[in-house]
């Protein structure tokens, strides 16, 4: 995902865990979060909650191969603007980030 988004011109910071993302001061100024549901130490829904508790107000996209009705609802309730089930077409992620950033995906 990092390579795909970078190739599309986005400035991307990738982290190996939720704890690393939370410890990165630059994450607090990110415009968009792309998180996996299943991550080391903390799931993506909890990561968004932790970021929101630090007053982060960007858009969030959740990706996962482990979605069911319960965690999809939890993700929507947590504020994820888009939820993508893996595997997904690369263009869907690019479109979701464009929407999250209010960019015209046709340009």
PDB file of N, CA and C in Angstrom, residues 7-52:
ATOM      1  N   UNK A   7       3.509   6.026  -5.281  1.00  0.00           N
ATOM      2  CA  UNK A   7       3.542   6.122  -6.744  1.00  0.00           C
ATOM      3  C   UNK A   7       2.435   7.030  -7.274  1.00  0.00           C
ATOM      4  N   UNK A   8       1.363   7.173  -6.510  1.00  0.00           N
ATOM      5  CA  UNK A   8       0.257   8.048  -6.910  1.00  0.00           C
ATOM      6  C   UNK A   8       0.473   9.493  -6.469  1.00  0.00           C
ATOM      7  N   UNK A   9       1.621   9.764  -5.841  1.00  0.00           N
ATOM      8  CA  UNK A   9       1.965  11.127  -5.475  1.00  0.00           C
ATOM      9  C   UNK A   9       1.645  11.521  -4.047  1.00  0.00           C
ATOM     10  N   UNK A  10       1.181  10.565  -3.252  1.00  0.00           N
ATOM     11  CA  UNK A  10       0.884  10.865  -1.859  1.00  0.00           C
ATOM     12  C   UNK A  10       2.148  10.801  -1.013  1.00  0.00           C
ATOM     13  N   UNK A  11       2.236  11.640  -0.025  1.00  0.00           N
ATOM     14  CA  UNK A  11       3.308  11.581   0.958  1.00  0.00           C
ATOM     15  C   UNK A  11       2.877  10.565   2.015  1.00  0.00           C
ATOM     16  N   UNK A  12       3.642   9.498   2.168  1.00  0.00           N
ATOM     17  CA  UNK A  12       3.230   8.368   2.999  1.00  0.00           C
ATOM     18  C   UNK A  12       4.262   8.098   4.083  1.00  0.00           C
ATOM     19  N   UNK A  13       3.778   7.857   5.295  1.00  0.00           N
ATOM     20  CA  UNK A  13       4.609   7.370   6.401  1.00  0.00           C
ATOM     21  C   UNK A  13       4.025   6.043   6.820  1.00  0.00           C
ATOM     22  N   UNK A  14       4.838   5.002   6.805  1.00  0.00           N
ATOM     23  CA  UNK A  14       4.379   3.669   7.189  1.00  0.00           C
ATOM     24  C   UNK A  14       5.003   3.289   8.518  1.00  0.00           C
ATOM     25  N   UNK A  15       4.243   2.531   9.295  1.00  0.00           N
ATOM     26  CA  UNK A  15       4.704   2.104  10.612  1.00  0.00           C
ATOM     27  C   UNK A  15       4.468   0.615  10.762  1.00  0.00           C
ATOM     28  N   UNK A  16       5.354  -0.047  11.491  1.00  0.00           N
ATOM     29  CA  UNK A  16       5.260  -1.482  11.702  1.00  0.00           C
ATOM     30  C   UNK A  16       4.250  -1.890  12.754  1.00  0.00           C
ATOM     31  N   UNK A  17       3.791  -0.936  13.536  1.00  0.00           N
ATOM     32  CA  UNK A  17       2.816  -1.238  14.578  1.00  0.00           C
ATOM     33  C   UNK A  17       2.036   0.024  14.926  1.00  0.00           C
ATOM     34  N   UNK A  18       0.930  -0.178  15.611  1.00  0.00           N
ATOM     35  CA  UNK A  18       0.133   0.956  16.068  1.00  0.00           C
ATOM     36  C   UNK A  18       0.933   1.802  17.054  1.00  0.00           C
ATOM     37  N   UNK A  19       1.708   1.148  17.911  1.00  0.00           N
ATOM     38  CA  UNK A  19       2.509   1.878  18.900  1.00  0.00           C
ATOM     39  C   UNK A  19       3.498   2.809  18.209  1.00  0.00           C
ATOM     40  N   UNK A  20       4.106   2.348  17.122  1.00  0.00           N
ATOM     41  CA  UNK A  20       5.033   3.206  16.380  1.00  0.00           C
ATOM     42  C   UNK A  20       4.301   4.397  15.773  1.00  0.00           C
ATOM     43  N   UNK A  21       3.113   4.163  15.242  1.00  0.00           N
ATOM     44  CA  UNK A  21       2.335   5.263  14.668  1.00  0.00           C
ATOM     45  C   UNK A  21       1.982   6.288  15.744  1.00  0.00           C
ATOM     46  N   UNK A  22       1.569   5.809  16.899  1.00  0.00           N
ATOM     47  CA  UNK A  22       1.191   6.720  17.982  1.00  0.00           C
ATOM     48  C   UNK A  22       2.383   7.496  18.525  1.00  0.00           C
ATOM     49  N   UNK A  23       3.564   6.913  18.441  1.00  0.00           N
ATOM     50  CA  UNK A  23       4.769   7.568  18.947  1.00  0.00           C
ATOM     51  C   UNK A  23       5.360   8.568  17.956  1.00  0.00           C
ATOM     52  N   UNK A  24       4.915   8.532  16.719  1.00  0.00           N
ATOM     53  CA  UNK A  24       5.452   9.399  15.671  1.00  0.00           C
ATOM     54  C   UNK A  24       4.755  10.751  15.714  1.00  0.00           C
ATOM     55  N   UNK A  25       5.473  11.829  16.040  1.00  0.00           N
ATOM     56  CA  UNK A  25       4.845  13.159  16.082  1.00  0.00           C
ATOM     57  C   UNK A  25       4.212  13.557  14.747  1.00  0.00           C
ATOM     58  N   UNK A  26       4.767  13.086  13.642  1.00  0.00           N
ATOM     59  CA  UNK A  26       4.218  13.432  12.329  1.00  0.00           C
ATOM     60  C   UNK A  26       2.829  12.832  12.125  1.00  0.00           C
ATOM     61  N   UNK A  27       2.530  11.742  12.808  1.00  0.00           N
ATOM     62  CA  UNK A  27       1.212  11.114  12.658  1.00  0.00           C
ATOM     63  C   UNK A  27       0.104  12.046  13.144  1.00  0.00           C
ATOM     64  N   UNK A  28       0.431  12.919  14.067  1.00  0.00           N
ATOM     65  CA  UNK A  28      -0.574  13.841  14.612  1.00  0.00           C
ATOM     66  C   UNK A  28      -1.005  14.900  13.611  1.00  0.00           C
ATOM     67  N   UNK A  29      -0.219  15.081  12.557  1.00  0.00           N
ATOM     68  CA  UNK A  29      -0.562  16.077  11.545  1.00  0.00           C
ATOM     69  C   UNK A  29      -0.963  15.440  10.216  1.00  0.00           C
ATOM     70  N   UNK A  30      -1.068  14.115  10.197  1.00  0.00           N
ATOM     71  CA  UNK A  30      -1.453  13.414   8.961  1.00  0.00           C
ATOM     72  C   UNK A  30      -2.884  13.793   8.574  1.00  0.00           C
ATOM     73  N   UNK A  31      -3.117  13.875   7.290  1.00  0.00           N
ATOM     74  CA  UNK A  31      -4.452  14.188   6.796  1.00  0.00           C
ATOM     75  C   UNK A  31      -5.344  12.954   6.734  1.00  0.00           C
ATOM     76  N   UNK A  32      -4.716  11.777   6.610  1.00  0.00           N
ATOM     77  CA  UNK A  32      -5.482  10.550   6.426  1.00  0.00           C
ATOM     78  C   UNK A  32      -4.735   9.384   7.066  1.00  0.00           C
ATOM     79  N   UNK A  33      -5.483   8.495   7.681  1.00  0.00           N
ATOM     80  CA  UNK A  33      -4.946   7.267   8.264  1.00  0.00           C
ATOM     81  C   UNK A  33      -5.464   6.092   7.449  1.00  0.00           C
ATOM     82  N   UNK A  34      -4.558   5.216   7.044  1.00  0.00           N
ATOM     83  CA  UNK A  34      -4.946   3.936   6.450  1.00  0.00           C
ATOM     84  C   UNK A  34      -4.431   2.882   7.415  1.00  0.00           C
ATOM     85  N   UNK A  35      -5.346   2.143   8.025  1.00  0.00           N
ATOM     86  CA  UNK A  35      -4.971   1.158   9.036  1.00  0.00           C
ATOM     87  C   UNK A  35      -5.581  -0.190   8.711  1.00  0.00           C
ATOM     88  N   UNK A  36      -4.883  -1.233   9.108  1.00  0.00           N
ATOM     89  CA  UNK A  36      -5.412  -2.587   8.996  1.00  0.00           C
ATOM     90  C   UNK A  36      -6.159  -2.910  10.279  1.00  0.00           C
ATOM     91  N   UNK A  37      -7.157  -3.748  10.186  1.00  0.00           N
ATOM     92  CA  UNK A  37      -7.862  -4.159  11.389  1.00  0.00           C
ATOM     93  C   UNK A  37      -6.929  -4.962  12.291  1.00  0.00           C
ATOM     94  N   UNK A  38      -6.177  -5.884  11.704  1.00  0.00           N
ATOM     95  CA  UNK A  38      -5.283  -6.749  12.474  1.00  0.00           C
ATOM     96  C   UNK A  38      -3.872  -6.183  12.396  1.00  0.00           C
ATOM     97  N   UNK A  39      -3.383  -5.712  13.545  1.00  0.00           N
ATOM     98  CA  UNK A  39      -2.036  -5.148  13.627  1.00  0.00           C
ATOM     99  C   UNK A  39      -1.380  -5.639  14.912  1.00  0.00           C
ATOM    100  N   UNK A  40      -0.082  -5.488  14.970  1.00  0.00           N
ATOM    101  CA  UNK A  40       0.678  -5.903  16.138  1.00  0.00           C
ATOM    102  C   UNK A  40       0.358  -5.012  17.341  1.00  0.00           C
ATOM    103  N   UNK A  41      -0.139  -5.598  18.407  1.00  0.00           N
ATOM    104  CA  UNK A  41      -0.327  -4.880  19.657  1.00  0.00           C
ATOM    105  C   UNK A  41      -1.641  -4.148  19.823  1.00  0.00           C
ATOM    106  N   UNK A  42      -2.268  -3.744  18.745  1.00  0.00           N
ATOM    107  CA  UNK A  42      -3.505  -2.961  18.829  1.00  0.00           C
ATOM    108  C   UNK A  42      -4.195  -3.050  17.474  1.00  0.00           C
ATOM    109  N   UNK A  43      -5.493  -3.210  17.457  1.00  0.00           N
ATOM    110  CA  UNK A  43      -6.176  -3.271  16.172  1.00  0.00           C
ATOM    111  C   UNK A  43      -6.388  -1.859  15.612  1.00  0.00           C
ATOM    112  N   UNK A  44      -6.733  -1.804  14.336  1.00  0.00           N
ATOM    113  CA  UNK A  44      -6.903  -0.511  13.670  1.00  0.00           C
ATOM    114  C   UNK A  44      -7.996   0.345  14.266  1.00  0.00           C
ATOM    115  N   UNK A  45      -9.055  -0.280  14.770  1.00  0.00           N
ATOM    116  CA  UNK A  45     -10.144   0.481  15.393  1.00  0.00           C
ATOM    117  C   UNK A  45      -9.639   1.159  16.662  1.00  0.00           C
ATOM    118  N   UNK A  46      -8.871   0.426  17.459  1.00  0.00           N
ATOM    119  CA  UNK A  46      -8.299   1.008  18.682  1.00  0.00           C
ATOM    120  C   UNK A  46      -7.288   2.094  18.357  1.00  0.00           C
ATOM    121  N   UNK A  47      -6.526   1.902  17.266  1.00  0.00           N
ATOM    122  CA  UNK A  47      -5.563   2.926  16.853  1.00  0.00           C
ATOM    123  C   UNK A  47      -6.289   4.228  16.539  1.00  0.00           C
ATOM    124  N   UNK A  48      -7.373   4.148  15.783  1.00  0.00           N
ATOM    125  CA  UNK A  48      -8.124   5.367  15.470  1.00  0.00           C
ATOM    126  C   UNK A  48      -8.649   6.006  16.749  1.00  0.00           C
ATOM    127  N   UNK A  49      -9.149   5.198  17.665  1.00  0.00           N
ATOM    128  CA  UNK A  49      -9.630   5.730  18.936  1.00  0.00           C
ATOM    129  C   UNK A  49      -8.527   6.435  19.708  1.00  0.00           C
ATOM    130  N   UNK A  50      -7.336   5.849  19.715  1.00  0.00           N
ATOM    131  CA  UNK A  50      -6.205   6.467  20.417  1.00  0.00           C
ATOM    132  C   UNK A  50      -5.807   7.772  19.746  1.00  0.00           C
ATOM    133  N   UNK A  51      -5.836   7.804  18.416  1.00  0.00           N
ATOM    134  CA  UNK A  51      -5.499   9.038  17.711  1.00  0.00           C
ATOM    135  C   UNK A  51      -6.544  10.113  17.965  1.00  0.00           C
ATOM    136  N   UNK A  52      -7.813   9.719  17.961  1.00  0.00           N
ATOM    137  CA  UNK A  52      -8.877  10.687  18.250  1.00  0.00           C
ATOM    138  C   UNK A  52      -8.740  11.239  19.667  1.00  0.00           C
TER     139      UNK A  52
END
